[in-house]
CSV table of C-alpha atoms and ligand atoms in Angstrom, one decimal:
chain,number,residue,atom,x,y,z
A,1,MET,CA,26.5,32.4,-28.1
A,2,GLN,CA,26.9,30.3,-25.3
A,3,SER,CA,24.2,28.9,-23.0
A,4,ASN,CA,25.2,29.8,-19.4
A,5,THR,CA,23.4,26.8,-18.1
A,6,THR,CA,25.0,22.7,-18.9
A,7,TYR,CA,23.6,20.2,-17.6
A,8,CYS,CA,25.3,17.3,-16.2
A,9,THR,CA,23.7,14.3,-18.0
A,10,SER,CA,25.5,11.2,-18.2
A,11,ASP,CA,23.7,11.4,-21.7
A,12,PRO,CA,22.2,14.0,-24.1
A,13,ALA,CA,18.7,14.2,-23.9
A,14,PRO,CA,16.9,11.1,-26.0
A,15,ALA,CA,16.8,11.3,-29.8
A,16,HIS,CA,13.0,12.1,-30.2
A,17,LEU,CA,13.0,14.8,-27.3
A,18,GLU,CA,16.4,16.6,-29.2
A,19,LYS,CA,14.2,16.3,-32.7
A,20,LEU,CA,11.0,17.0,-31.3
A,21,ALA,CA,13.3,20.6,-30.1
A,22,GLN,CA,14.9,21.0,-33.3
A,23,ASP,CA,11.5,20.5,-34.7
A,24,LEU,CA,9.3,22.8,-32.6
A,25,VAL,CA,11.9,25.7,-34.0
A,26,ARG,CA,11.2,24.3,-38.0
A,27,GLY,CA,8.1,25.0,-37.0
A,28,ALA,CA,8.3,28.6,-36.2
A,29,PHE,CA,10.4,29.4,-39.0
A,30,LEU,CA,7.8,27.8,-41.2
A,31,GLU,CA,5.3,30.1,-39.6
A,32,LEU,CA,7.4,32.9,-39.7
A,33,TYR,CA,8.1,32.3,-43.6
A,34,LEU,CA,5.0,31.5,-44.3
A,35,THR,CA,3.6,34.8,-46.4
A,36,PRO,CA,0.9,35.7,-46.7
A,37,LYS,CA,-0.2,36.4,-43.4
A,38,PRO,CA,-2.6,39.3,-42.7
A,39,GLY,CA,-1.2,41.7,-39.7
A,40,LEU,CA,1.9,39.4,-38.9
A,41,VAL,CA,5.1,39.5,-40.3
A,42,ASP,CA,6.0,37.6,-43.3
A,43,LEU,CA,8.3,37.9,-46.0
A,44,ASN,CA,6.1,40.7,-47.4
A,45,ASP,CA,6.1,43.1,-44.3
A,46,SER,CA,5.6,43.4,-40.9
A,47,GLY,CA,2.3,43.8,-40.9
A,48,SER,CA,0.8,45.5,-37.5
A,49,HIS,CA,4.5,45.4,-36.3
A,50,PRO,CA,6.8,47.9,-37.1
A,51,ASP,CA,9.0,47.1,-34.3
A,52,LEU,CA,9.6,43.9,-36.1
A,53,SER,CA,11.5,42.3,-39.4
A,54,VAL,CA,12.1,38.7,-40.5
A,55,ALA,CA,15.7,39.1,-39.4
A,56,ARG,CA,14.8,40.4,-35.8
A,57,MET,CA,12.5,37.5,-35.5
A,58,GLU,CA,15.1,35.1,-36.7
A,59,ALA,CA,17.3,37.0,-33.9
A,60,SER,CA,14.7,35.5,-31.5
A,61,LEU,CA,14.0,31.6,-32.6
A,62,GLN,CA,18.0,31.7,-32.4
A,63,ILE,CA,17.2,32.5,-28.5
A,64,VAL,CA,14.6,30.0,-28.9
A,65,SER,CA,16.2,27.8,-29.9
A,66,CYS,CA,18.9,27.6,-27.6
A,67,TYR,CA,16.3,27.3,-25.2
A,68,LEU,CA,14.7,24.1,-26.6
A,69,GLY,CA,18.2,22.5,-26.9
A,70,ASP,CA,18.8,23.5,-23.1
A,71,LEU,CA,14.9,22.3,-21.7
A,72,ALA,CA,15.6,19.1,-23.8
A,73,ASP,CA,18.6,18.6,-21.9
A,74,ALA,CA,16.8,19.5,-18.3
A,75,LEU,CA,14.0,17.0,-19.4
A,76,THR,CA,16.3,14.6,-19.7
A,77,ALA,CA,18.2,15.4,-16.4
A,78,GLY,CA,15.1,15.2,-14.6
A,79,GLU,CA,15.1,18.7,-13.5
A,80,PRO,CA,11.5,20.2,-12.3
A,81,LEU,CA,9.2,22.0,-13.3
A,82,ALA,CA,10.1,24.9,-11.3
A,83,GLY,CA,13.7,25.0,-13.2
A,84,GLN,CA,12.0,24.6,-16.8
A,85,VAL,CA,9.7,27.9,-15.8
A,86,ARG,CA,13.1,29.8,-14.7
A,87,LEU,CA,15.0,28.2,-18.5
A,88,GLY,CA,11.7,29.9,-20.3
A,89,THR,CA,12.2,32.9,-18.0
A,90,ALA,CA,15.7,33.2,-18.4
A,91,ALA,CA,14.5,33.0,-22.3
A,92,GLU,CA,12.0,35.2,-22.4
A,93,ARG,CA,14.7,37.8,-20.5
A,94,ALA,CA,17.3,36.9,-23.6
A,95,MET,CA,15.0,37.3,-26.1
A,96,LEU,CA,14.2,40.9,-24.9
A,97,ARG,CA,17.8,42.2,-24.1
A,98,CYS,CA,18.9,40.6,-27.7
A,99,THR,CA,16.3,41.7,-29.7
A,100,GLY,CA,14.5,44.1,-28.0
A,101,THR,CA,11.1,42.3,-28.0
A,102,ASN,CA,8.8,40.1,-26.7
A,103,CYS,CA,8.2,38.4,-30.2
A,104,HIS,CA,8.0,34.9,-29.3
A,105,ARG,CA,7.1,35.0,-25.8
A,106,GLY,CA,4.2,33.3,-25.8
A,107,TYR,CA,6.1,30.7,-28.4
A,108,ILE,CA,8.5,30.1,-25.4
A,109,PHE,CA,5.5,28.6,-23.1
A,110,VAL,CA,3.7,26.6,-25.7
A,111,SER,CA,6.5,25.3,-27.3
A,112,GLY,CA,8.2,24.7,-23.8
A,113,MET,CA,4.6,23.0,-22.8
A,114,PHE,CA,4.9,20.5,-25.6
A,115,LEU,CA,8.8,19.7,-25.2
A,116,ALA,CA,8.2,19.0,-21.1
A,117,ALA,CA,5.2,16.8,-22.0
A,118,SER,CA,6.2,15.1,-24.8
A,119,ALA,CA,9.4,13.9,-22.0
A,120,SER,CA,6.4,11.7,-20.2
A,121,VAL,CA,4.8,10.5,-23.4
A,122,PRO,CA,7.6,9.5,-26.2
A,123,SER,CA,5.5,8.5,-28.5
A,124,LEU,CA,3.1,10.5,-31.4
A,125,ASP,CA,0.0,9.4,-29.4
A,126,GLU,CA,-1.6,12.7,-30.0
A,127,LYS,CA,-4.7,11.7,-27.5
A,128,LEU,CA,-1.5,11.0,-24.6
A,129,LEU,CA,0.3,14.5,-25.5
A,130,SER,CA,-2.5,16.4,-25.2
A,131,GLN,CA,-3.1,15.0,-21.8
A,132,GLN,CA,0.1,15.0,-20.4
A,133,ILE,CA,0.1,19.3,-21.8
A,134,THR,CA,-3.1,19.7,-19.6
A,135,VAL,CA,-1.4,17.8,-16.2
A,136,LEU,CA,1.6,20.3,-17.0
A,137,ALA,CA,-0.3,23.4,-17.1
A,138,LYS,CA,-2.6,22.6,-14.3
A,139,ARG,CA,0.6,22.1,-12.2
A,140,PHE,CA,1.9,25.6,-14.2
A,141,PHE,CA,-0.9,27.3,-13.5
A,142,ALA,CA,-1.3,26.1,-9.5
A,143,ARG,CA,1.9,28.5,-9.3
A,144,GLY,CA,-0.4,31.3,-9.5
A,145,GLU,CA,-0.2,34.7,-11.6
A,146,TYR,CA,2.5,36.7,-10.7
A,147,GLU,CA,2.7,39.6,-13.0
A,148,SER,CA,-0.4,41.7,-14.9
A,149,THR,CA,1.0,40.7,-18.5
A,150,ASN,CA,-1.6,42.5,-21.8
A,151,GLY,CA,-3.1,38.4,-21.8
A,152,SER,CA,-4.5,38.2,-18.1
A,153,LYS,CA,-5.8,42.3,-18.8
A,154,ALA,CA,-7.4,40.6,-22.1
A,155,ARG,CA,-8.7,37.5,-20.8
A,156,SER,CA,-10.5,39.3,-16.9
A,157,ARG,CA,-11.7,42.3,-19.5
A,158,TYR,CA,-13.3,40.4,-22.3
A,159,LYS,CA,-13.4,37.0,-20.3
A,160,VAL,CA,-11.9,34.9,-22.0
A,161,GLY,CA,-9.5,31.7,-21.7
A,162,GLY,CA,-6.5,33.0,-24.0
A,163,VAL,CA,-3.3,30.8,-23.9
A,164,ARG,CA,-4.0,29.8,-20.4
A,165,ARG,CA,-7.3,28.3,-21.3
A,166,GLU,CA,-5.7,26.6,-24.4
A,167,ALA,CA,-2.7,25.0,-22.1
A,168,LEU,CA,-5.4,23.7,-19.8
A,169,SER,CA,-7.6,22.4,-22.7
A,170,GLY,CA,-4.1,20.3,-23.9
A,171,PHE,CA,-3.8,22.5,-26.9
A,172,ALA,CA,-7.6,21.4,-28.0
A,173,THR,CA,-7.5,24.1,-30.6
A,174,LEU,CA,-3.9,22.3,-31.9
A,175,PHE,CA,-5.5,18.7,-32.2
A,176,GLU,CA,-9.3,18.7,-32.6
A,177,HIS,CA,-9.0,22.1,-35.5
A,178,ALA,CA,-5.8,22.7,-36.8
A,179,LEU,CA,-4.5,19.4,-37.4
A,180,PRO,CA,-7.6,17.3,-38.5
A,181,VAL,CA,-8.2,20.4,-41.3
A,182,PHE,CA,-4.6,20.2,-42.4
A,183,ARG,CA,-4.9,16.1,-43.3
A,184,GLN,CA,-8.4,16.3,-44.8
A,185,GLU,CA,-7.3,18.6,-47.3
A,186,ILE,CA,-4.3,16.6,-48.0
A,187,ALA,CA,-6.8,13.7,-47.9
A,188,SER,CA,-8.9,15.9,-50.6
A,189,GLY,CA,-6.2,16.2,-52.9
A,190,GLY,CA,-4.8,19.1,-51.2
A,191,ASN,CA,-1.0,19.9,-51.3
A,192,ARG,CA,1.2,21.2,-48.2
A,193,GLY,CA,0.7,24.6,-49.4
A,194,THR,CA,-3.2,24.6,-49.2
A,195,ALA,CA,-3.4,22.2,-46.2
A,196,THR,CA,-1.3,25.4,-44.6
A,197,TYR,CA,-3.8,27.7,-45.2
A,198,ALA,CA,-6.6,25.7,-44.2
A,199,MET,CA,-5.0,25.1,-40.8
A,200,LEU,CA,-4.6,28.9,-40.3
A,201,GLY,CA,-8.5,30.0,-41.6
A,202,ARG,CA,-9.4,27.5,-38.9
A,203,LEU,CA,-7.0,28.8,-36.4
A,204,MET,CA,-8.4,32.0,-37.0
A,205,GLN,CA,-11.9,30.7,-36.3
A,206,THR,CA,-11.3,28.7,-32.7
A,207,VAL,CA,-8.1,30.2,-31.2
A,208,GLU,CA,-9.3,33.4,-28.5
A,209,ASP,CA,-6.3,35.5,-29.4
A,210,THR,CA,-5.6,38.0,-26.5
A,211,THR,CA,-3.1,40.1,-28.7
A,212,ALA,CA,-6.3,40.7,-31.6
A,213,LEU,CA,-8.5,42.1,-28.1
A,214,HIS,CA,-6.0,43.8,-26.3
A,215,ARG,CA,-4.4,45.2,-29.9
A,216,CYS,CA,-8.7,46.1,-31.2
A,217,GLY,CA,-11.2,44.9,-28.5
A,218,GLN,CA,-14.2,42.3,-29.7
A,219,GLU,CA,-14.0,43.7,-33.2
A,220,GLY,CA,-10.9,42.9,-33.7
A,221,LEU,CA,-11.1,39.4,-32.8
A,222,LYS,CA,-14.5,38.9,-34.6
A,223,THR,CA,-12.9,40.0,-37.6
A,224,VAL,CA,-10.0,37.4,-37.8
A,225,GLN,CA,-13.1,34.9,-36.8
A,226,GLU,CA,-14.8,35.9,-39.8
A,227,ASP,CA,-12.0,36.2,-41.4
A,228,GLY,CA,-10.8,32.7,-41.0
A,229,ARG,CA,-14.2,31.2,-41.8
A,230,ILE,CA,-14.0,33.1,-45.6
A,231,LEU,CA,-10.0,31.9,-45.9
A,232,GLU,CA,-10.7,28.4,-45.0
A,233,ARG,CA,-14.1,28.0,-47.5
A,234,MET,CA,-11.8,30.0,-50.7
A,235,VAL,CA,-8.9,27.4,-49.6
A,236,LEU,CA,-11.7,24.2,-49.8
A,237,GLU,CA,-12.9,25.9,-52.9
A,238,ARG,CA,-9.4,26.6,-55.0
A,239,GLU,CA,-11.0,30.7,-54.9
A,240,ASP,CA,-7.7,33.2,-54.9
A,241,PHE,CA,-7.3,32.9,-51.5
A,242,VAL,CA,-3.8,34.6,-51.8
A,243,GLY,CA,-5.4,37.9,-53.0
A,244,PHE,CA,-7.9,38.0,-50.2
A,245,LEU,CA,-5.3,37.6,-47.4
A,246,ILE,CA,-3.1,40.3,-49.3
A,247,GLU,CA,-6.3,42.5,-49.1
A,248,ARG,CA,-6.7,41.7,-45.5
A,249,ASN,CA,-3.5,42.7,-44.6
A,250,ALA,CA,-3.7,46.3,-45.3
A,251,HIS,CA,-6.6,46.0,-43.6
A,252,TYR,CA,-5.4,45.3,-40.2
A,253,VAL,CA,-2.3,46.9,-40.3
A,254,GLU,CA,-4.6,49.7,-40.9
A,255,LYS,CA,-6.4,49.0,-37.5
A,256,ASN,CA,-3.1,48.0,-35.6
A,257,LEU,CA,-5.0,44.4,-35.3
A,258,THR,CA,-3.1,41.6,-35.1
A,259,MET,CA,-3.1,37.5,-34.3
A,260,GLY,CA,-0.1,36.4,-32.7
A,261,GLY,CA,-1.8,33.2,-30.3
A,262,VAL,CA,-3.0,32.3,-33.7
A,263,ALA,CA,0.5,32.5,-35.3
A,264,ASP,CA,1.7,30.8,-32.4
A,265,LEU,CA,0.0,27.6,-32.4
A,266,LEU,CA,0.1,27.6,-36.6
A,267,GLY,CA,4.7,27.1,-35.7
A,268,LEU,CA,3.6,24.7,-33.0
A,269,ALA,CA,0.9,22.5,-35.3
A,270,LEU,CA,3.9,23.1,-38.2
A,271,ALA,CA,6.4,21.8,-35.8
A,272,TRP,CA,4.3,18.8,-34.7
A,273,LEU,CA,3.6,18.0,-39.0
A,274,SER,CA,7.1,18.3,-39.1
A,275,HIS,CA,8.0,15.7,-36.3
A,276,THR,CA,5.5,13.3,-37.6
A,277,GLY,CA,6.8,13.2,-41.5
A,278,GLU,CA,3.3,15.0,-42.5
A,279,MET,CA,5.1,18.0,-44.3
A,280,ALA,CA,8.0,15.8,-45.9
A,281,THR,CA,6.9,15.5,-49.5
A,282,PRO,CA,6.8,11.7,-49.9
A,283,SER,CA,9.8,11.7,-52.8
A,284,ALA,CA,11.4,13.8,-50.8
A,285,ARG,CA,14.9,12.6,-49.7
A,286,PRO,CA,15.8,12.5,-45.7
A,287,ALA,CA,16.2,16.3,-45.1
A,288,ALA,CA,19.4,17.3,-44.2
A,289,PRO,CA,19.8,17.9,-39.9
A,290,VAL,CA,18.8,21.0,-39.0
A,291,GLU,CA,21.9,23.2,-38.8
A,292,GLN,CA,22.7,22.8,-34.8
A,293,VAL,CA,22.5,26.3,-33.3
A,294,THR,CA,26.5,26.3,-32.1
A,295,ALA,CA,26.4,28.0,-29.0
A,296,CYS,CA,24.0,30.0,-26.9
A,297,HIS,CA,23.3,33.0,-24.9
A,298,GLY,CA,21.8,32.1,-21.8
B,301,LIG,C1,1.5,32.3,-19.6
B,301,LIG,C2,1.8,33.1,-20.3
B,301,LIG,C3,2.1,32.9,-22.0
B,301,LIG,C4,1.6,34.4,-20.4
B,301,LIG,O1,0.3,34.4,-20.5
B,301,LIG,P1,-0.7,35.7,-20.6
B,301,LIG,O2,-2.3,35.0,-20.9
B,301,LIG,O3,-0.6,35.9,-19.2
B,301,LIG,O4,-0.8,36.6,-21.4
B,301,LIG,P2,1.1,37.3,-22.1
B,301,LIG,O5,2.0,37.5,-21.2
B,301,LIG,O6,0.5,38.9,-22.7
B,301,LIG,O7,1.5,36.0,-23.3
B,301,LIG,C5,0.4,35.1,-24.2
B,301,LIG,C6,1.0,35.2,-25.4
B,301,LIG,O8,0.5,33.6,-25.4
B,301,LIG,C7,0.0,33.9,-27.3
B,301,LIG,N1,-1.7,33.9,-27.1
B,301,LIG,C8,-2.5,34.9,-26.9
B,301,LIG,N2,-4.0,34.1,-26.8
B,301,LIG,C9,-3.8,33.1,-27.3
B,301,LIG,C10,-4.7,31.7,-27.3
B,301,LIG,N3,-5.6,31.7,-26.9
B,301,LIG,N4,-3.6,30.3,-27.8
B,301,LIG,C11,-2.3,30.3,-27.7
B,301,LIG,N5,-1.8,31.3,-27.1
B,301,LIG,C12,-1.7,32.9,-27.2
B,301,LIG,C13,0.8,35.2,-27.5
B,301,LIG,O9,2.4,35.5,-27.8
B,301,LIG,C14,2.3,35.5,-29.4
B,301,LIG,O10,1.4,37.1,-29.5
B,301,LIG,C15,2.5,38.5,-28.6
B,301,LIG,C16,3.3,38.8,-29.6
B,301,LIG,O11,1.7,40.1,-30.7
B,301,LIG,P3,2.0,41.6,-29.9
B,301,LIG,O12,0.2,41.7,-29.7
B,301,LIG,O13,2.9,42.2,-29.7
B,301,LIG,O14,1.9,41.5,-28.1
B,301,LIG,P4,2.2,42.5,-27.3
B,301,LIG,O15,3.7,42.7,-26.8
B,301,LIG,O16,1.8,41.9,-25.8
B,301,LIG,O17,0.9,43.5,-27.6
B,301,LIG,P5,1.7,45.4,-28.7
B,301,LIG,O18,2.6,45.7,-27.3
B,301,LIG,O19,2.6,44.8,-29.0
B,301,LIG,O20,0.6,45.9,-28.6
B,301,LIG,C17,3.8,37.1,-28.6
B,301,LIG,O21,4.5,37.2,-27.2
B,301,LIG,C18,3.7,35.9,-29.1
B,301,LIG,O22,4.5,35.1,-28.6
B,301,LIG,C19,0.2,36.3,-26.1
B,301,LIG,O23,1.3,37.5,-26.5
B,301,LIG,C20,3.6,33.1,-20.3
B,301,LIG,O24,3.8,34.0,-20.8
B,301,LIG,C21,3.7,33.0,-18.4
B,301,LIG,O25,3.2,33.2,-17.5
B,301,LIG,N6,5.0,33.9,-18.1
B,301,LIG,C22,5.7,34.4,-17.2
B,301,LIG,C23,7.0,34.3,-16.5
B,301,LIG,C24,6.9,32.6,-17.0
B,301,LIG,O26,6.5,31.8,-16.3
B,301,LIG,N7,7.7,32.0,-18.4
B,301,LIG,C25,7.8,30.8,-18.7
B,301,LIG,C26,7.2,29.6,-19.6
B,301,LIG,S1,7.4,28.3,-19.5
B,302,LIG,N1,4.7,36.0,-38.1
B,302,LIG,C1,4.6,36.8,-37.0
B,302,LIG,N2,4.1,37.9,-36.9
B,302,LIG,C2,4.2,38.8,-35.4
B,302,LIG,N3,4.2,38.2,-34.2
B,302,LIG,C3,4.4,36.9,-34.2
B,302,LIG,N4,4.4,36.1,-33.4
B,302,LIG,C4,4.8,34.8,-33.8
B,302,LIG,N5,4.9,34.7,-34.8
B,302,LIG,C5,4.9,35.7,-35.1
């Protein structure tokens, strides 16, 4: 796949931007393959998404990978916000054209926002990164809202902030909930598997997920939040949370309930933890470089 966007930069994106772009793709793959997850596509089934499959989402992530690589180059070339947004909308169109779905539309937005913020905060300082995300989100949303989306309808109908408030808060749910509960689980003797499910439980409780509202209204969102509370407790108490999640998946499929926003923020959290090295096993050999996507569709 050949990208039709090239940036004449004297040099490629700085190493930290290029690696973060790769880690943002890695995080989305880690989320996709996490199994089981109620209502979402995983290695068991497609949850409440009969139009999706693992293969289709992998194809979508190839588009996301091209987008993030192009965005890293554009940021290095000093591309202004309008040009960055054009890359995002082009990626949304490519995803729809190549996979027939919008399965990573939200992830294009949150991962693009995260990478753009990191271009101005070339460190692992999470407070500074969060503040820069808020700055960029204010500039992004100051451009106005031009289309009626499932998310915008859910936000006005249920008086919630959705992904918009999440971005304007500097991804507070990620930095103040998801990452701390992961680190707490590791510190208290857990492993990356239990810590990831503790993160999923906390995100289910805290994300104002407009996809859950769009599908099943307030009752649907409350179901996700209550299940997240139970999941986090079961992980903490070393109960059979996998059995619980398999049972809940059957319920979500019956109700057509999903939580795509939770999935995206989980992918973002796994991406950042990959970037900080907290997803690596202490004795692990340095990870082989992620196979670079050789060419991209524009
Ligand atoms: C800023 C935009 C993301 C638009 O946001 P908006 O609020 O207008 O709503 P949506 O366009 O619907 O996108 C919101 C998507 O963000 C995810 N999400 C929802 N709540 C949250 C939250 N609280 N925090 C973080 N993220 C959240 C979610 O995306 C995931 O779910 C989608 C799949 O679920 P599904 O139910 O299948 O969705 P639908 O197809 O809508 O329903 P069905 O028909 O299938 O029943 C998938 O996208 C996941 O990623 C929300 O969907 C931004 O997109 C925007 O402004 N776009 C305009 C063009 C642009 O500027 N693009 C460049 C961006 S850099
Ligand atoms: N695993 C998943 N299933 C459905 N929608 C998603 N959006 C992001 N990850 C997803």
